[in-house]
Amino acid sequence: MVQQFISSDRTLAAPLLRLHFHDCFVRGCDGSVLLNSTSTNQAEKDAVPNQTLRGFNVIDAIKSAVEKECPGVVSCADIVALAARDSVAMVGGPSWVVATGRRDGTVSRASEALAQIPSPFANINQLKQNFSAKGLSVKDLVVLSGAHTIGIGHCFVIINRLYNFTGKGDTDPSLDPAYAAQLKTICKPGDNTTVVAMDPGSSTLFDADYYNVVATRRGLFQSDAALLNDIQTRVYVTLQSSTNGITFAQDFAQSMVKLGNIGVLTGSQGEIRKQCAVVN
């Protein structure tokens, strides 16, 4: 199913990878990001960091195909983890072994997503805290940031960086001035719809080019630029950038396995949802 979707639209790989990341960062990899809000609860998917998520339709299509084959066996959380792996592999990235047996959570709160998902505006200390709270190392942080080698960012997230960084109508000095000028031709103040490639030139190919982008101060988000502000993350960026990503594929696979193990529900915890958007 993943092959079918990605073959017809390569831009879906990044959203499917992001779905897994955003799921695991809140309550662990339990499919909680897939749940719909109810009249009494605002779910994770309606929190600001998740309002630009895509790919729910792909997960639903896979779920219904899997349910036909073996009803009540495969959790939505496992489907999200497997789809992320397969998407990355399909656009030129590494593959990794995904342990299965996750169960689906029954709780999803927008407030938790807002508090725990790393922000594109975060500085390096905030990012290190975000990752460390999930049992991920500084190396995992710089490696998983490499996911930005595919996909797009929205103009409204970077408008401030371009036009009013400190409230004085200025541009973020950590952004390469030539690149900032180029971005200003694409993103105008008040633009809520236009998107920009995070890795211009190869935004649907999973390569190590993201590290060249960051090393030349062309990271789209403040959180990308922040990787140059810590000795450990900067050394990694420089290494991958100067060696064409010598260890990146292998490192990414290892960090994704760690990500997929965060806070999983097993055994009699949680449930196997019949439909991914609603609890049984």
Short mmCIF file of C-alpha atoms in Angstrom, two decimals:
data_model
loop_
_atom_site.label_atom_id
_atom_site.label_comp_id
_atom_site.label_asym_id
_atom_site.label_seq_id
_atom_site.Cartn_x
_atom_site.Cartn_y
_atom_site.Cartn_z
CA MET A 1 0.00 0.00 0.00
CA VAL A 2 2.80 2.42 0.87
CA GLN A 3 4.44 1.62 -2.46
CA GLN A 4 1.19 2.39 -4.26
CA PHE A 5 0.75 5.78 -2.55
CA ILE A 6 4.39 6.91 -2.83
CA SER A 7 4.64 5.80 -6.47
CA SER A 8 1.77 8.10 -7.33
CA ASP A 9 2.91 10.93 -5.02
CA ARG A 10 6.50 11.05 -3.77
CA THR A 11 5.73 14.07 -1.58
CA LEU A 12 3.81 11.76 0.80
CA ALA A 13 7.01 10.20 2.17
CA ALA A 14 7.86 13.19 4.37
CA PRO A 15 4.38 13.50 5.95
CA LEU A 16 4.29 9.76 6.75
CA LEU A 17 7.69 9.99 8.43
CA ARG A 18 6.57 13.10 10.33
CA LEU A 19 3.38 11.37 11.48
CA HIS A 20 5.46 8.69 13.23
CA PHE A 21 7.73 11.29 14.84
CA HIS A 22 4.80 13.38 16.10
CA ASP A 23 3.04 10.25 17.36
CA CYS A 24 6.02 8.96 19.33
CA PHE A 25 6.82 12.33 20.96
CA VAL A 26 3.43 12.40 22.72
CA ARG A 27 2.55 9.42 24.98
CA GLY A 28 4.98 7.23 23.04
CA CYS A 29 4.32 5.43 19.73
CA ASP A 30 0.69 4.60 20.48
CA GLY A 31 -1.23 5.98 17.49
CA SER A 32 -2.64 8.78 19.66
CA VAL A 33 -1.91 11.35 16.92
CA LEU A 34 -4.52 9.63 14.72
CA LEU A 35 -7.46 10.08 17.07
CA ASN A 36 -10.14 12.65 16.23
CA SER A 37 -11.23 15.31 18.69
CA THR A 38 -14.59 14.76 20.39
CA SER A 39 -17.13 17.19 21.81
CA THR A 40 -15.38 16.95 25.20
CA ASN A 41 -11.73 16.62 24.15
CA GLN A 42 -9.35 18.38 21.78
CA ALA A 43 -7.09 15.68 20.37
CA GLU A 44 -3.40 15.89 19.41
CA LYS A 45 -4.12 16.24 15.70
CA ASP A 46 -5.81 19.60 16.36
CA ALA A 47 -2.85 21.06 18.28
CA VAL A 48 -0.96 23.79 16.41
CA PRO A 49 2.17 21.67 15.63
CA ASN A 50 -0.06 18.97 14.11
CA GLN A 51 -2.39 21.10 12.02
CA THR A 52 -0.14 20.68 8.98
CA LEU A 53 0.16 16.89 9.29
CA ARG A 54 -0.84 14.88 6.21
CA GLY A 55 -1.10 11.19 5.35
CA PHE A 56 -3.99 10.18 7.63
CA ASN A 57 -5.78 8.88 4.53
CA VAL A 58 -2.82 6.60 3.75
CA ILE A 59 -2.84 5.12 7.26
CA ASP A 60 -6.62 4.56 7.02
CA ALA A 61 -6.27 2.84 3.63
CA ILE A 62 -3.53 0.55 4.98
CA LYS A 63 -5.58 -0.18 8.10
CA SER A 64 -8.63 -1.22 6.11
CA ALA A 65 -6.50 -3.49 3.87
CA VAL A 66 -4.84 -5.08 6.91
CA GLU A 67 -8.20 -5.52 8.69
CA LYS A 68 -9.47 -7.51 5.69
CA GLU A 69 -6.50 -9.89 5.95
CA CYS A 70 -6.29 -10.28 9.72
CA PRO A 71 -8.94 -8.39 11.70
CA GLY A 72 -8.05 -7.03 15.13
CA VAL A 73 -4.37 -8.00 14.98
CA VAL A 74 -2.31 -5.05 13.75
CA SER A 75 -2.42 -1.76 15.66
CA CYS A 76 -2.61 1.66 14.07
CA ALA A 77 0.60 2.51 15.98
CA ASP A 78 2.44 -0.34 14.22
CA ILE A 79 1.06 0.76 10.85
CA VAL A 80 2.40 4.29 11.41
CA ALA A 81 5.84 2.92 12.37
CA LEU A 82 6.00 0.58 9.37
CA ALA A 83 4.71 3.18 6.91
CA ALA A 84 7.40 5.64 8.05
CA ARG A 85 10.12 3.06 7.43
CA ASP A 86 8.75 2.03 4.03
CA SER A 87 8.28 5.63 2.87
CA VAL A 88 11.88 6.52 3.67
CA ALA A 89 13.17 3.40 1.90
CA MET A 90 11.05 4.19 -1.15
CA VAL A 91 12.57 7.65 -1.65
CA GLY A 92 16.20 6.53 -1.43
CA GLY A 93 16.72 6.37 2.33
CA PRO A 94 17.81 3.46 4.53
CA SER A 95 15.56 0.71 5.82
CA TRP A 96 15.52 -0.69 9.37
CA VAL A 97 13.91 -3.49 11.32
CA VAL A 98 10.65 -2.35 12.94
CA ALA A 99 9.68 -4.39 15.99
CA THR A 100 5.90 -4.86 16.02
CA GLY A 101 3.39 -5.50 18.79
CA ARG A 102 2.66 -1.90 19.78
CA ARG A 103 -0.88 -1.38 21.04
CA ASP A 104 -3.00 1.70 20.47
CA GLY A 105 -3.54 4.27 23.19
CA THR A 106 -6.99 5.58 24.07
CA VAL A 107 -5.99 9.09 25.19
CA SER A 108 -5.07 12.02 22.94
CA ARG A 109 -4.68 15.59 24.21
CA ALA A 110 -3.83 18.67 22.16
CA SER A 111 -2.21 20.32 25.19
CA GLU A 112 0.37 17.51 25.44
CA ALA A 113 1.27 17.78 21.76
CA LEU A 114 1.76 21.51 22.13
CA ALA A 115 4.03 21.02 25.14
CA GLN A 116 6.12 18.09 23.89
CA ILE A 117 6.63 18.25 20.13
CA PRO A 118 9.89 20.05 19.32
CA SER A 119 9.17 23.51 17.92
CA PRO A 120 10.62 24.90 14.66
CA PHE A 121 11.38 28.03 16.75
CA ALA A 122 13.35 26.12 19.41
CA ASN A 123 16.94 26.92 20.35
CA ILE A 124 19.50 24.16 20.88
CA ASN A 125 18.93 23.92 24.66
CA GLN A 126 15.17 23.53 24.21
CA LEU A 127 15.73 20.88 21.55
CA LYS A 128 18.15 18.95 23.75
CA GLN A 129 15.59 19.00 26.58
CA ASN A 130 12.77 17.85 24.26
CA PHE A 131 14.78 14.88 23.03
CA SER A 132 16.30 13.98 26.36
CA ALA A 133 12.79 13.85 27.91
CA LYS A 134 12.05 11.03 25.45
CA GLY A 135 15.26 9.14 26.16
CA LEU A 136 16.93 10.36 22.97
CA SER A 137 20.54 11.58 22.91
CA VAL A 138 22.07 14.71 21.41
CA LYS A 139 23.28 12.50 18.57
CA ASP A 140 19.71 11.28 17.97
CA LEU A 141 18.63 14.92 17.83
CA VAL A 142 21.09 15.87 15.09
CA VAL A 143 20.50 12.60 13.21
CA LEU A 144 16.69 12.76 13.28
CA SER A 145 16.79 16.42 12.23
CA GLY A 146 18.18 14.98 8.99
CA ALA A 147 14.60 13.91 8.22
CA HIS A 148 14.31 17.48 6.93
CA THR A 149 16.16 16.27 3.84
CA ILE A 150 12.66 15.54 2.50
CA GLY A 151 9.50 17.58 2.68
CA ILE A 152 8.39 21.18 2.87
CA GLY A 153 7.98 23.99 5.38
CA HIS A 154 5.20 26.56 5.45
CA CYS A 155 5.96 30.23 4.86
CA PHE A 156 3.99 31.24 7.96
CA VAL A 157 6.53 29.39 10.13
CA ILE A 158 9.49 31.38 8.78
CA ILE A 159 7.87 34.80 8.15
CA ASN A 160 9.21 36.12 11.45
CA ARG A 161 12.73 34.91 10.67
CA LEU A 162 12.60 36.83 7.41
CA TYR A 163 10.86 40.07 8.27
CA ASN A 164 10.70 40.75 11.99
CA PHE A 165 13.13 38.56 13.87
CA THR A 166 13.62 40.69 16.99
CA GLY A 167 10.53 42.85 16.51
CA LYS A 168 12.46 45.57 14.69
CA GLY A 169 11.69 44.60 11.10
CA ASP A 170 14.94 42.63 10.82
CA THR A 171 16.03 39.27 9.41
CA ASP A 172 17.50 36.44 11.51
CA PRO A 173 21.30 37.05 11.30
CA SER A 174 21.95 33.29 11.47
CA LEU A 175 20.32 32.88 8.04
CA ASP A 176 22.55 33.23 4.97
CA PRO A 177 21.64 36.71 3.60
CA ALA A 178 21.47 35.58 -0.04
CA TYR A 179 19.16 32.73 0.91
CA ALA A 180 17.03 35.04 3.05
CA ALA A 181 16.64 37.34 0.04
CA GLN A 182 15.58 34.38 -2.11
CA LEU A 183 13.05 33.23 0.50
CA LYS A 184 11.57 36.72 0.64
CA THR A 185 10.66 36.43 -3.04
CA ILE A 186 8.62 33.30 -2.22
CA CYS A 187 7.22 34.10 1.23
CA LYS A 188 5.45 37.43 1.69
CA PRO A 189 4.21 38.70 5.09
CA GLY A 190 0.76 37.31 5.89
CA ASP A 191 1.18 34.37 3.47
CA ASN A 192 -0.50 31.34 5.08
CA THR A 193 -0.53 29.00 2.10
CA THR A 194 2.80 28.95 0.24
CA VAL A 195 5.29 26.18 1.06
CA VAL A 196 9.07 25.96 0.58
CA ALA A 197 11.28 22.89 0.15
CA MET A 198 13.40 22.23 3.25
CA ASP A 199 16.17 20.79 1.08
CA PRO A 200 15.89 22.75 -2.19
CA GLY A 201 16.78 20.65 -5.24
CA SER A 202 16.20 17.24 -3.68
CA SER A 203 13.18 17.58 -1.39
CA THR A 204 11.73 14.21 -2.48
CA LEU A 205 15.03 12.34 -2.29
CA PHE A 206 16.28 11.04 1.05
CA ASP A 207 19.96 12.02 0.94
CA ALA A 208 22.43 13.72 3.30
CA ASP A 209 22.12 17.09 1.58
CA TYR A 210 20.28 18.54 4.58
CA TYR A 211 23.64 18.80 6.34
CA ASN A 212 25.09 20.92 3.50
CA VAL A 213 22.03 23.14 3.81
CA VAL A 214 22.56 23.60 7.56
CA ALA A 215 26.33 23.99 7.25
CA THR A 216 25.87 26.84 4.74
CA ARG A 217 23.34 28.55 7.08
CA ARG A 218 20.39 27.75 4.84
CA GLY A 219 18.39 25.65 7.30
CA LEU A 220 14.76 26.69 6.89
CA PHE A 221 13.76 26.71 10.56
CA GLN A 222 15.40 28.22 13.62
CA SER A 223 15.59 24.65 14.95
CA ASP A 224 17.73 23.69 11.92
CA ALA A 225 20.05 26.67 12.37
CA ALA A 226 20.31 25.79 16.08
CA LEU A 227 22.33 22.66 15.22
CA LEU A 228 25.34 24.93 14.63
CA ASN A 229 25.12 26.26 18.20
CA ASP A 230 26.29 23.14 20.03
CA ILE A 231 29.70 21.57 19.65
CA GLN A 232 28.39 17.98 19.35
CA THR A 233 25.65 18.72 16.83
CA ARG A 234 27.90 21.06 14.84
CA VAL A 235 30.65 18.42 14.54
CA TYR A 236 28.09 15.93 13.20
CA VAL A 237 26.69 18.44 10.67
CA THR A 238 30.20 19.22 9.45
CA LEU A 239 31.16 15.55 9.18
CA GLN A 240 28.11 14.57 7.10
CA SER A 241 28.33 17.69 4.98
CA SER A 242 32.00 17.16 4.13
CA THR A 243 31.73 13.40 3.48
CA ASN A 244 28.50 13.27 1.53
CA GLY A 245 26.76 11.70 4.52
CA ILE A 246 29.28 8.96 5.22
CA THR A 247 27.46 7.53 8.26
CA PHE A 248 24.07 9.24 7.93
CA ALA A 249 21.97 6.36 6.52
CA GLN A 250 23.21 3.94 9.17
CA ASP A 251 22.84 6.51 11.97
CA PHE A 252 19.34 7.44 10.84
CA ALA A 253 18.22 3.81 10.85
CA GLN A 254 19.56 3.37 14.41
CA SER A 255 17.92 6.54 15.72
CA MET A 256 14.59 5.60 14.09
CA VAL A 257 14.62 2.27 15.94
CA LYS A 258 15.11 4.20 19.20
CA LEU A 259 12.31 6.61 18.25
CA GLY A 260 9.96 3.71 17.49
CA ASN A 261 10.56 2.24 20.95
CA ILE A 262 9.47 5.30 22.93
CA GLY A 263 6.74 4.56 25.48
CA VAL A 264 5.19 1.66 23.60
CA LEU A 265 2.11 -0.08 24.98
CA THR A 266 2.26 -3.88 24.88
CA GLY A 267 0.45 -6.92 26.24
CA SER A 268 -2.85 -5.96 27.79
CA GLN A 269 -2.20 -2.20 27.71
CA GLY A 270 -4.23 -0.11 25.28
CA GLU A 271 -6.18 -1.81 22.50
CA ILE A 272 -6.07 -2.67 18.81
CA ARG A 273 -8.26 0.01 17.29
CA LYS A 274 -10.74 -1.07 14.63
CA GLN A 275 -10.55 2.40 13.08
CA CYS A 276 -7.52 4.59 13.59
CA ALA A 277 -9.40 7.83 14.24
CA VAL A 278 -11.65 6.54 17.04
CA VAL A 279 -11.19 4.41 20.14
CA ASN A 280 -13.10 1.11 20.14
#
